[in-house]
Coordinates of C-alpha atoms and ligand atoms in Angstrom, one line a residue:
Chain V
M1 CA 242.6 228.1 124.8
K2 CA 239.9 229.5 122.9
N3 CA 236.6 227.9 122.5
T4 CA 237.3 225.7 119.2
A5 CA 234.2 223.7 119.3
N6 CA 232.4 223.7 115.7
N7 CA 235.4 225.3 114.4
K8 CA 235.1 225.3 110.5
D9 CA 238.9 224.6 110.0
Y10 CA 238.2 221.1 111.5
A11 CA 237.1 218.0 109.4
L12 CA 233.6 216.6 110.4
L13 CA 231.8 219.7 111.4
S14 CA 233.5 222.1 108.8
Y15 CA 230.0 222.5 106.7
H16 CA 227.9 222.9 109.9
H17 CA 227.8 226.8 110.2
I18 CA 226.4 226.8 106.8
P19 CA 222.8 227.5 106.6
G20 CA 220.6 224.9 104.5
V21 CA 223.9 222.6 104.0
H22 CA 221.7 219.7 104.1
N23 CA 220.7 220.8 100.5
I24 CA 223.0 219.6 98.1
D25 CA 223.4 222.7 95.9
I26 CA 224.2 224.6 99.0
F27 CA 226.8 221.6 99.9
E28 CA 228.4 221.7 96.5
R29 CA 228.7 225.6 96.6
A30 CA 230.7 225.2 99.7
G31 CA 233.0 222.5 98.1
G32 CA 231.1 219.3 98.7
Y33 CA 231.4 216.5 96.3
E34 CA 234.4 217.9 94.9
T35 CA 236.8 215.3 96.6
M36 CA 234.7 212.6 95.3
K37 CA 234.9 213.6 92.0
E38 CA 238.8 214.0 92.3
C39 CA 238.9 210.4 93.7
F40 CA 237.0 208.8 90.6
N41 CA 240.5 209.5 89.0
K42 CA 242.4 208.0 91.5
E43 CA 243.2 204.2 92.0
P44 CA 241.1 202.6 94.5
E45 CA 244.2 200.9 95.9
A46 CA 245.6 204.7 96.3
I47 CA 242.8 205.9 98.2
K48 CA 242.8 202.6 100.7
E49 CA 246.4 203.4 101.1
E50 CA 245.6 207.3 102.0
V51 CA 243.2 206.0 104.6
K52 CA 245.7 203.8 106.0
L53 CA 248.4 206.2 106.2
S54 CA 245.9 208.6 107.8
G55 CA 245.7 206.4 110.9
L56 CA 241.9 206.9 111.2
R57 CA 240.6 204.5 113.8
G58 CA 236.9 203.5 113.7
R59 CA 234.6 205.8 115.5
G60 CA 231.9 203.4 116.4
G61 CA 233.7 202.6 119.7
A62 CA 236.4 199.6 119.2
G63 CA 238.8 202.2 117.5
F64 CA 240.0 199.5 115.1
A65 CA 242.2 201.1 112.2
T66 CA 240.0 201.9 109.4
G67 CA 242.4 201.4 106.8
V68 CA 243.7 198.3 108.2
K69 CA 240.0 196.9 108.1
W70 CA 239.7 198.0 104.6
G71 CA 242.8 195.8 104.0
F72 CA 241.2 193.0 105.1
F73 CA 238.2 193.2 102.2
T74 CA 238.6 191.3 99.1
K75 CA 240.2 193.1 96.3
D76 CA 238.0 191.2 93.6
R77 CA 236.1 194.3 92.3
N78 CA 233.5 192.2 90.7
A79 CA 232.6 190.0 93.7
K80 CA 229.2 191.2 95.0
K81 CA 229.7 193.1 98.3
Y82 CA 228.1 195.5 100.6
L83 CA 229.1 198.7 102.4
L84 CA 227.0 199.0 105.6
C85 CA 227.2 202.2 107.4
N86 CA 226.4 201.9 111.3
A87 CA 224.1 204.6 112.3
D88 CA 222.6 202.8 115.1
E89 CA 223.9 205.0 117.9
S90 CA 222.5 203.6 120.8
E91 CA 225.4 203.6 123.2
P92 CA 223.8 205.6 126.2
G93 CA 225.3 209.1 126.4
T94 CA 226.2 209.0 122.4
F95 CA 224.4 211.5 120.2
K96 CA 227.3 212.7 117.7
D97 CA 226.3 210.6 114.6
R98 CA 222.6 212.3 114.8
Y99 CA 224.3 215.6 115.2
L100 CA 226.4 215.2 112.2
V101 CA 224.1 213.9 109.6
E102 CA 220.9 215.9 110.7
K103 CA 222.5 219.0 109.6
N104 CA 225.1 217.7 106.9
P105 CA 223.8 214.4 105.5
H106 CA 226.0 214.8 102.2
I107 CA 229.2 214.6 104.3
L108 CA 228.2 210.9 105.1
I109 CA 227.0 210.3 101.3
E110 CA 229.9 211.7 100.1
G111 CA 232.1 209.5 102.3
M112 CA 230.2 206.6 101.4
I113 CA 230.8 206.9 97.7
I114 CA 234.3 207.5 98.0
S115 CA 234.6 204.4 100.2
A116 CA 232.4 202.5 97.9
W117 CA 234.7 203.5 95.1
A118 CA 237.7 202.4 96.9
L119 CA 236.2 199.0 98.1
A120 CA 234.2 198.4 94.9
T121 CA 230.8 197.7 96.9
Q122 CA 228.0 197.9 94.5
K123 CA 225.3 198.5 97.4
G124 CA 225.3 200.5 100.5
Y125 CA 223.0 200.6 103.4
I126 CA 222.6 203.3 106.2
Y127 CA 221.4 201.3 109.0
I128 CA 220.0 204.1 111.1
R129 CA 218.2 203.3 114.5
G130 CA 214.2 203.5 114.3
E131 CA 214.0 206.4 116.8
F132 CA 215.9 208.8 114.2
Y133 CA 212.8 209.1 112.1
Q134 CA 213.5 212.6 111.1
Q135 CA 217.1 212.0 110.4
A136 CA 216.4 208.8 108.3
M137 CA 214.0 211.3 106.1
I138 CA 216.8 213.9 106.0
L139 CA 219.2 211.1 104.5
E140 CA 216.5 209.9 102.2
R141 CA 216.1 213.1 100.6
A142 CA 219.7 213.8 100.4
I143 CA 220.3 210.5 98.6
K144 CA 217.5 211.4 96.1
E145 CA 219.2 214.5 95.5
A146 CA 222.4 212.7 94.8
Y147 CA 220.8 210.2 92.6
A148 CA 219.5 213.3 90.5
K149 CA 223.1 214.4 90.3
G150 CA 224.3 211.1 88.9
Y151 CA 226.5 210.5 91.8
L152 CA 224.8 207.5 92.8
G153 CA 223.2 204.7 90.6
K154 CA 224.4 203.3 87.5
N155 CA 227.8 204.3 85.7
I156 CA 228.4 207.1 88.1
L157 CA 229.9 210.3 86.5
G158 CA 230.7 207.9 83.4
K159 CA 233.2 206.1 85.1
G160 CA 231.6 202.6 84.6
F161 CA 231.0 202.4 88.4
D162 CA 227.6 201.3 90.0
F163 CA 227.0 202.3 93.3
D164 CA 223.3 202.1 95.1
L165 CA 222.7 203.5 98.5
Y166 CA 219.8 203.1 100.6
V167 CA 218.6 204.0 104.1
H168 CA 217.2 201.1 106.4
R169 CA 215.4 202.0 109.7
G170 CA 216.1 199.9 112.8
A171 CA 213.1 199.6 115.3
G172 CA 214.4 200.0 118.9
A173 CA 217.2 197.7 119.7
Y174 CA 220.6 198.4 121.2
I175 CA 222.2 195.2 119.9
C176 CA 221.8 196.0 116.5
G177 CA 224.7 198.7 116.7
E178 CA 226.8 195.6 117.3
E179 CA 228.0 195.0 113.6
T180 CA 226.6 191.5 113.2
G181 CA 223.5 192.0 115.3
M182 CA 223.1 194.9 112.8
I183 CA 223.6 192.4 109.8
S184 CA 221.3 189.8 111.4
S185 CA 218.5 193.0 111.5
L186 CA 219.1 193.9 108.0
E187 CA 218.7 190.4 106.8
G188 CA 215.0 190.9 108.4
K189 CA 215.8 188.7 111.6
K190 CA 216.1 189.3 115.2
G191 CA 219.2 191.5 115.9
Q192 CA 221.0 188.7 117.1
P193 CA 225.0 188.8 116.9
K194 CA 226.8 186.0 115.2
L195 CA 229.9 184.3 116.4
K196 CA 233.1 186.0 114.9
P197 CA 235.1 184.8 112.9
P198 CA 234.1 184.9 110.1
F199 CA 234.2 188.6 110.3
P200 CA 231.5 190.6 108.2
A201 CA 234.3 191.9 106.1
I202 CA 234.8 188.1 104.9
K203 CA 231.2 186.8 105.3
G204 CA 228.7 189.4 106.5
Y205 CA 225.0 190.4 105.1
R206 CA 223.5 187.6 103.1
G207 CA 226.9 185.7 103.5
L208 CA 228.6 188.1 101.4
P209 CA 231.7 190.5 102.2
T210 CA 230.4 193.3 104.2
M211 CA 232.4 196.3 105.2
V212 CA 230.6 198.2 108.4
N213 CA 231.9 201.4 109.3
N214 CA 230.4 204.0 111.7
V215 CA 229.0 207.3 110.4
E216 CA 231.8 209.2 111.9
S217 CA 234.6 207.2 110.4
L218 CA 232.9 207.4 106.8
A219 CA 232.3 211.0 107.3
A220 CA 235.9 211.9 107.8
I221 CA 237.3 210.2 104.5
P222 CA 236.3 213.4 102.4
W223 CA 238.5 215.5 104.4
I224 CA 241.4 213.0 104.5
M225 CA 241.4 212.5 100.6
R226 CA 241.1 216.2 100.0
H227 CA 243.9 217.3 102.3
G228 CA 245.8 214.1 102.6
A229 CA 246.9 211.8 105.3
A230 CA 249.8 213.8 106.5
A231 CA 247.1 217.1 107.1
Y232 CA 245.1 214.8 108.9
K233 CA 247.8 213.8 111.6
Q234 CA 248.5 217.4 112.3
W235 CA 245.9 216.6 115.0
G236 CA 245.8 214.2 117.7
T237 CA 248.7 211.8 118.5
E238 CA 250.7 209.3 116.6
K239 CA 248.2 206.5 118.1
S240 CA 244.9 208.7 117.8
P241 CA 245.4 210.9 114.7
G242 CA 242.7 213.2 113.6
T243 CA 239.8 215.1 115.3
K244 CA 236.8 213.4 116.9
L245 CA 233.1 214.2 117.5
F246 CA 232.2 214.2 121.5
S247 CA 228.8 214.1 122.8
I248 CA 228.7 215.6 126.1
S249 CA 225.7 215.2 128.6
G250 CA 224.9 215.6 132.3
D251 CA 226.0 218.4 134.7
V252 CA 227.7 220.7 132.5
N253 CA 226.1 224.2 131.1
K254 CA 226.3 223.6 127.6
P255 CA 225.9 219.9 126.8
G256 CA 226.1 218.9 123.0
V257 CA 228.3 217.8 120.2
I258 CA 231.7 219.2 119.8
E259 CA 234.7 218.3 117.0
V260 CA 238.2 218.9 118.7
P261 CA 241.6 217.1 118.1
L262 CA 242.1 213.7 119.7
S263 CA 244.0 214.1 123.0
T264 CA 242.1 217.5 124.1
S265 CA 242.2 217.4 127.7
L266 CA 238.9 216.5 129.4
K267 CA 239.4 219.3 131.5
D268 CA 239.1 221.7 128.5
I269 CA 236.3 219.9 127.3
I270 CA 234.1 220.5 130.0
E271 CA 235.6 224.0 131.2
I272 CA 235.8 225.6 127.9
H273 CA 233.7 223.7 125.6
C274 CA 230.9 223.0 127.8
G275 CA 230.7 226.3 129.7
G276 CA 231.9 224.6 132.8
M277 CA 230.0 222.8 135.6
R278 CA 226.2 223.4 136.0
N279 CA 225.1 225.6 139.0
G280 CA 229.1 225.8 139.7
N281 CA 228.9 222.4 141.5
K282 CA 231.9 220.4 142.1
L283 CA 232.8 217.8 139.4
K284 CA 232.3 214.3 141.0
A285 CA 233.1 211.7 138.1
V286 CA 232.9 211.3 134.4
I287 CA 232.0 208.3 132.0
P288 CA 234.2 209.0 129.3
G289 CA 233.1 206.9 126.6
G290 CA 229.4 205.9 126.6
S291 CA 227.9 203.7 129.5
S292 CA 230.2 200.6 129.0
A293 CA 233.5 202.7 129.8
P294 CA 234.7 202.6 133.3
I295 CA 234.0 205.6 135.4
F296 CA 237.0 208.3 136.3
N297 CA 236.9 210.0 139.7
A298 CA 237.5 213.8 139.6
E299 CA 241.2 213.7 139.7
D300 CA 241.6 211.3 136.8
S301 CA 239.1 213.3 134.7
Y302 CA 240.9 216.4 135.3
I303 CA 244.2 215.0 134.2
V304 CA 243.3 212.6 131.4
K305 CA 243.5 213.4 127.7
M306 CA 241.1 212.4 125.3
D307 CA 242.9 210.0 123.1
Y308 CA 242.5 206.1 122.5
E309 CA 245.9 205.4 124.5
D310 CA 245.5 207.9 127.5
V311 CA 242.0 207.0 128.3
A312 CA 243.0 203.2 128.4
A313 CA 246.1 204.0 130.3
K314 CA 243.8 205.2 133.1
G315 CA 241.7 202.3 133.1
S316 CA 238.8 203.2 130.7
M317 CA 237.9 203.7 127.1
L318 CA 237.4 206.3 124.5
G319 CA 234.7 204.2 123.1
S320 CA 232.3 206.3 121.0
G321 CA 233.1 209.5 122.5
A322 CA 230.2 209.8 125.0
I323 CA 231.1 212.0 127.9
I324 CA 228.6 211.8 130.8
V325 CA 229.6 214.5 133.5
L326 CA 228.5 214.0 137.0
D327 CA 228.7 216.6 139.6
E328 CA 228.8 216.3 143.5
T329 CA 225.1 215.7 144.1
R330 CA 225.1 212.5 142.0
N331 CA 224.8 209.0 143.8
M332 CA 226.9 206.5 141.9
G333 CA 224.5 203.6 143.1
D334 CA 221.8 205.3 141.2
V335 CA 224.4 205.7 138.0
L336 CA 225.3 202.0 138.3
K337 CA 221.5 200.8 138.5
W338 CA 220.5 202.7 135.9
T339 CA 223.5 201.3 133.8
L340 CA 222.7 197.8 134.7
E341 CA 219.0 198.2 134.0
F342 CA 219.8 198.9 130.5
Y343 CA 222.2 196.1 129.8
H344 CA 219.7 193.7 131.3
H345 CA 217.2 194.8 129.0
E346 CA 219.2 195.0 125.8
S347 CA 221.0 191.5 126.2
C348 CA 219.9 189.6 123.2
G349 CA 219.4 186.3 125.2
Q350 CA 221.8 184.1 123.3
C351 CA 224.5 183.6 125.6
T352 CA 223.8 182.5 129.1
P353 CA 226.6 184.4 130.9
C354 CA 225.1 187.5 129.1
R355 CA 221.4 186.7 129.8
E356 CA 221.9 185.4 133.1
G357 CA 224.6 187.7 134.3
T358 CA 223.0 190.9 133.3
G359 CA 220.1 189.6 135.4
W360 CA 222.0 188.9 138.3
L361 CA 223.8 192.3 138.3
E362 CA 220.3 194.1 138.0
S363 CA 218.9 192.0 140.6
V364 CA 221.1 193.4 143.4
F365 CA 219.4 196.8 143.0
K366 CA 215.9 195.2 142.8
R367 CA 216.6 193.4 146.0
R368 CA 217.9 196.6 147.7
E369 CA 214.5 198.3 146.7
K370 CA 212.7 195.6 149.1
G371 CA 215.4 196.3 151.4
Q372 CA 217.0 193.2 151.1
A373 CA 220.3 193.7 149.6
H374 CA 223.7 193.8 151.8
K375 CA 227.0 195.5 151.6
S376 CA 228.4 192.1 150.5
D377 CA 226.3 192.2 147.4
I378 CA 229.0 194.5 146.0
D379 CA 231.7 191.4 146.1
L380 CA 228.8 189.6 144.2
L381 CA 228.5 192.3 141.6
D382 CA 232.2 192.0 141.2
K383 CA 232.4 188.5 140.8
T384 CA 229.5 188.4 138.7
A385 CA 230.7 190.8 136.3
S386 CA 234.2 189.2 136.2
S387 CA 232.6 185.8 135.2
M388 CA 230.9 187.4 132.3
R389 CA 233.9 188.6 130.6
G390 CA 235.1 187.1 127.5
Q391 CA 232.5 184.3 127.3
T392 CA 230.1 185.5 124.9
I393 CA 229.4 185.8 121.1
C394 CA 229.3 189.7 121.1
A395 CA 230.8 192.1 123.5
L396 CA 227.6 193.3 125.1
A397 CA 228.4 191.2 128.2
D398 CA 231.8 193.0 128.7
A399 CA 230.2 196.0 128.1
A400 CA 228.1 195.5 131.0
A401 CA 230.8 194.0 133.2
M402 CA 233.4 196.7 132.7
P403 CA 231.4 199.8 134.1
T404 CA 230.4 197.7 136.9
Q405 CA 234.0 196.6 138.0
G406 CA 235.1 200.1 137.1
M407 CA 232.6 201.8 139.4
I408 CA 233.2 199.1 142.2
K409 CA 237.1 200.2 142.1
V410 CA 236.3 203.9 142.3
F411 CA 233.5 204.1 144.4
R412 CA 233.3 200.9 146.4
E413 CA 232.3 202.4 149.7
E414 CA 229.2 204.6 148.2
L415 CA 228.2 201.6 146.5
E416 CA 228.1 199.5 149.9
T417 CA 226.1 202.4 151.8
Y418 CA 223.8 202.5 148.7
V419 CA 222.6 199.2 148.7
S420 CA 222.5 198.5 152.5
A421 CA 221.3 201.9 153.8
S422 CA 217.5 200.8 153.6
T423 CA 218.4 196.9 154.5
K424 CA 215.7 195.7 156.9
K425 CA 217.5 194.3 159.9
Chain L
M1 CA 215.1 193.8 123.2
K2 CA 211.3 194.4 124.5
S3 CA 210.4 195.6 128.0
P4 CA 209.5 192.8 130.1
E5 CA 206.6 195.2 131.4
K6 CA 203.5 193.9 129.2
S7 CA 200.4 196.0 128.1
T8 CA 197.7 194.6 130.0
E9 CA 194.7 195.6 128.1
K10 CA 194.6 193.4 124.8
T11 CA 191.6 194.3 123.0
P12 CA 190.4 191.6 120.7
T13 CA 191.8 191.5 117.3
T14 CA 189.6 192.7 114.6
N15 CA 188.5 190.2 112.0
E16 CA 188.6 192.5 109.2
P17 CA 191.3 191.3 106.8
F18 CA 194.0 194.0 106.3
A19 CA 195.5 195.1 103.1
F20 CA 198.0 197.8 102.1
S21 CA 196.3 200.8 100.6
A22 CA 197.1 201.5 97.0
A23 CA 199.8 203.9 97.9
N24 CA 201.5 201.9 100.4
L25 CA 201.4 198.8 98.1
E26 CA 203.4 201.0 95.6
T27 CA 205.8 202.0 98.3
Y28 CA 206.0 198.2 99.3
K29 CA 207.0 197.4 95.6
E30 CA 209.7 200.1 95.6
L31 CA 211.1 198.8 99.1
L32 CA 211.5 195.3 97.4
T33 CA 213.7 196.7 94.8
R34 CA 216.3 198.2 97.5
Y35 CA 217.0 194.6 98.6
D36 CA 218.8 191.6 97.1
D37 CA 216.2 189.4 98.8
V38 CA 212.6 189.5 100.1
E39 CA 213.5 189.0 103.8
S40 CA 215.7 192.0 104.0
A41 CA 212.5 193.9 103.6
L42 CA 210.8 192.7 106.5
L43 CA 211.8 195.7 108.8
P44 CA 210.8 198.3 106.5
V45 CA 207.7 196.7 105.5
L46 CA 206.6 196.3 109.1
H47 CA 207.4 199.9 109.5
L48 CA 205.2 200.9 106.7
A49 CA 202.3 198.6 108.1
Q50 CA 202.4 200.0 111.3
E51 CA 202.2 203.7 110.0
Q52 CA 199.0 202.7 108.2
T53 CA 197.4 200.9 111.2
G54 CA 199.1 201.9 114.5
W55 CA 200.0 198.3 115.6
L56 CA 200.8 194.9 114.0
A57 CA 197.6 192.6 114.8
E58 CA 197.3 189.4 113.5
N59 CA 195.5 189.9 110.4
V60 CA 198.2 192.4 109.6
I61 CA 200.8 189.7 110.1
T62 CA 198.8 187.4 108.0
Y63 CA 198.6 189.6 105.1
I64 CA 202.5 190.4 105.5
S65 CA 203.1 186.8 105.7
N66 CA 201.1 185.8 102.4
L67 CA 202.8 189.0 100.6
M68 CA 206.2 188.1 101.5
S69 CA 206.2 184.4 101.9
I70 CA 207.6 184.5 105.3
P71 CA 206.2 182.5 108.1
E72 CA 203.8 184.1 110.6
I73 CA 205.7 182.9 113.5
K74 CA 209.0 184.2 112.2
I75 CA 207.4 187.8 111.8
K76 CA 206.0 187.3 115.3
E77 CA 209.5 186.6 116.6
V78 CA 210.7 189.7 114.8
I79 CA 208.1 192.0 116.1
S80 CA 208.6 190.9 119.6
F81 CA 212.3 191.5 119.5
Y82 CA 212.0 195.2 118.8
D83 CA 210.7 197.7 121.0
M84 CA 209.4 199.9 118.3
F85 CA 206.9 197.1 116.8
Y86 CA 203.8 196.9 118.7
D87 CA 202.0 193.7 119.0
V88 CA 199.2 195.2 121.3
P89 CA 196.9 198.0 120.4
V90 CA 198.5 201.5 121.0
G91 CA 197.1 205.0 121.0
R92 CA 197.0 207.4 118.4
N93 CA 200.2 209.2 119.7
I94 CA 203.2 207.1 120.9
V95 CA 205.0 209.0 123.8
Q96 CA 208.5 207.6 124.6
V97 CA 210.2 208.6 127.8
C98 CA 214.0 208.2 128.0
T99 CA 215.0 206.6 131.5
N100 CA 218.6 206.1 130.7
I101 CA 221.5 207.8 132.4
S102 CA 221.7 211.3 131.3
C103 CA 218.0 211.5 131.4
S104 CA 217.2 210.1 134.6
M105 CA 219.7 212.7 136.2
F106 CA 217.1 215.3 135.1
G107 CA 213.9 213.5 136.4
G108 CA 213.1 211.0 133.7
R109 CA 212.1 208.5 135.8
E110 CA 210.0 210.5 137.8
I111 CA 208.5 212.0 134.7
Y112 CA 207.6 208.5 133.2
Q113 CA 206.0 207.4 136.6
G114 CA 204.3 210.3 136.8
L115 CA 202.8 210.7 133.4
L116 CA 201.5 207.1 134.1
K117 CA 199.8 208.4 137.0
H118 CA 198.5 211.3 135.4
F119 CA 196.9 209.5 132.5
D120 CA 196.0 206.8 134.6
T121 CA 197.5 204.1 132.3
G122 CA 200.4 201.6 132.2
Y123 CA 203.2 200.7 129.7
L124 CA 202.0 201.0 126.2
T125 CA 198.3 200.5 127.5
P126 CA 196.5 203.4 125.6
T127 CA 194.7 206.1 127.5
R128 CA 190.7 205.6 127.8
D129 CA 190.3 208.2 125.2
G130 CA 192.7 206.2 123.0
R131 CA 194.9 209.3 122.5
I132 CA 198.3 208.4 124.0
S133 CA 200.3 205.4 124.8
L134 CA 203.4 205.8 127.0
Q135 CA 206.6 203.7 126.5
K136 CA 209.7 203.9 128.7
M137 CA 212.8 203.7 126.4
E138 CA 216.5 203.4 126.7
C139 CA 218.9 206.2 125.7
L140 CA 217.1 208.0 122.5
G141 CA 220.3 209.3 121.3
A142 CA 219.5 213.0 122.2
C143 CA 221.0 213.3 125.6
E144 CA 221.6 217.0 125.0
L145 CA 218.0 217.4 125.7
A146 CA 217.9 215.6 129.0
P147 CA 215.3 214.8 130.1
C148 CA 214.3 213.8 126.8
M149 CA 211.1 212.6 125.3
R150 CA 209.9 211.5 121.7
V151 CA 206.5 212.4 120.4
N152 CA 205.5 210.1 117.5
D153 CA 208.4 211.2 115.1
D154 CA 209.9 214.0 117.1
F155 CA 212.2 214.6 119.9
V156 CA 211.0 216.8 122.6
A157 CA 212.7 218.7 125.2
I158 CA 210.8 219.0 128.6
T159 CA 211.9 220.3 131.8
D160 CA 209.8 218.4 134.5
L161 CA 206.6 216.4 134.8
T162 CA 204.5 219.8 134.4
S163 CA 205.9 220.6 131.0
A164 CA 205.6 217.1 129.9
I165 CA 201.9 216.9 130.7
H166 CA 201.4 220.5 129.0
K167 CA 203.1 219.1 125.7
L168 CA 200.9 216.0 125.7
E169 CA 197.6 217.6 126.5
E170 CA 198.1 219.5 123.1
L171 CA 198.1 216.3 121.4
P172 CA 195.2 215.5 118.9
Ligands
FMN501 C1 227.1 195.9 122.1 C2 227.9 196.5 121.1 C3 227.1 198.0 120.3 C4 227.7 198.7 119.4 N1 227.0 200.0 119.1 C5 227.5 200.6 118.0 C6 226.9 201.6 117.5 O1 226.0 202.1 118.0 N2 227.3 202.3 116.5 C7 228.5 201.9 115.9 O2 229.1 202.5 114.9 N3 229.2 200.8 116.4 C8 228.6 200.0 117.4 N4 229.3 198.8 118.0 C9 230.8 198.7 117.2 C10 230.2 197.9 116.0 O3 230.1 196.3 116.2 C11 231.3 197.9 114.7 O4 232.6 197.7 115.4 C12 231.6 199.4 114.3 O5 230.2 199.7 113.8 C13 232.6 199.4 113.1 O6 232.7 200.7 112.5 P1 234.1 201.6 112.8 O7 235.2 200.7 112.6 O8 234.0 202.6 112.0 O9 234.0 201.9 114.2 C14 228.9 198.3 119.0 C15 229.6 197.2 119.4 C16 228.8 196.4 120.3 C17 229.7 195.0 121.1
SF4_502 S1 226.7 188.8 124.6 FE1 224.6 189.1 125.1 S2 223.9 190.6 123.4 FE2 225.6 189.4 122.6 S3 225.1 187.7 121.7 FE3 225.4 187.1 124.0 S4 223.4 187.3 124.8 FE4 223.5 188.5 122.8
FES503 S1 220.0 209.2 128.1 FE1 218.1 209.9 127.7 S2 218.2 210.3 125.4 FE2 220.2 209.6 125.9

């Protein structure tokens, strides 16, 4: 197999090789915004149908079908509603959305305009994490360019359709990536999630219908509308059609972002796209879908195909497509400790099982530092994690529990040694 | 949520009233036009204020509270929820060091601790010359650069503590 990463024949990074493509004229010369113009001659329902047929699954982590979610949205075109792009990208290991928009902001804007036309949203916001300051500026400039061309604002291209689009910067809180936390944050509050249902599509920002989609989901729309759902399905599997961005970090020679068809093997991703293992070391484990995804041992890592169903069948999840590669020199105790510190720090504190649970999980590692942890603490970790699942307002508690239990399943002995090695007798 | 580590040195808040500069007042008005209610503009307005003054002191909060008709207590809650809003004085340059998985694999934690020691300071506490505040952060969304650091508005790739110190010594 050849190295097809960033291949211009794919959907999302197809403009990435063009110098200066963040500039609207260069983007348009390469065919950008053509699909948007064509879409304004299509019935909104026809666009929704095409997206549904493409089988595109939300790229923010949960993998829920975008077309199906769009189907839950009110069809009343006059009702006030919002399109909210999730560019919070805070799941540890994830940096694909950043890579996509910093080089090619217009692919997202084009996708949002088409989506807005299909969904009849009058206003849109790109909620981008505070740390992505330069990327927010790139998007701001690109939006200005699109306004100047008449692609945003009032009566777009004389079609009697209004759509305003703004960038909204977060300020450093992982939980704002969760869609209802994001809505609270956009409302000018603490980014605390709200109980679902009602789902944002029914009752979201300011109590109004709000469609929340990830950057990568929205950026896939122009390609799908240009080439059709059938063409999109040439890639991937029946249940995981299309291409996906993966962000790979850790012990590989070439960490970075690639676009490959879903169902590409993890082995190819590591060995071909990422230039193999760093220092020629042996692979020990892989976190396949961001820090909340249960870890794979080397054996599973070498046989898994990166699509939603195969990763799930092997006990983990594709999540945001953040692949963290760990070699033989890594201690899984360290990895779990870093993971759990993160979730404790990021729990918004509303739900007791999450606030207390993430604290308990982390405390085992704090005790270890004082020489007060025991082998049996691994069972305690397992039990605590299990009691946190499905009990809370949002999925952060589960996101902390899943990798904990996954790690114990695969590396129990190593964890037991890790916590008890320095135990004072 | 904000790190439980708190900055120790709180300098007394200045009594001088704060106000947006003329240019920022224009920006403020433009910001309001983006939202369907005033409250939604709170985060961008806090960013704007912080750009002008460095951190969000009492007088800044009072000003924003009056300007936007949002109770001070609510603004304080919001500020304390987000890692990037500072309710303590900070140095001229904010340096964020990532200590999440990918960066810790390449020494992110040792670099953070090493920098605290080198600059003889603590979490967010400005260095004595007021030049730098160091902040330990979770994944910054640039793990391919691991170990990764943000200096003010930009990502910076470093290799180790020495290269990090070297980069920071160049700061104004
Ligand atoms: C704790 C938590 C963090 C999340 N972080 C993100 C994120 O950073 N980016 C994102 O797009 N979705 C994130 N999500 C998923 C969103 O809630 C939401 O499902 C998604 O933005 C919907 O877009 P999609 O259907 O296009 O994936 C997170 C969910 C949870 C529970
Ligand atoms: S599960 Fe955790 S992060 Fe989510 S709402 Fe409850 S306390 Fe907040
Ligand atoms: S782990 Fe450091 S930037 Fe992601």
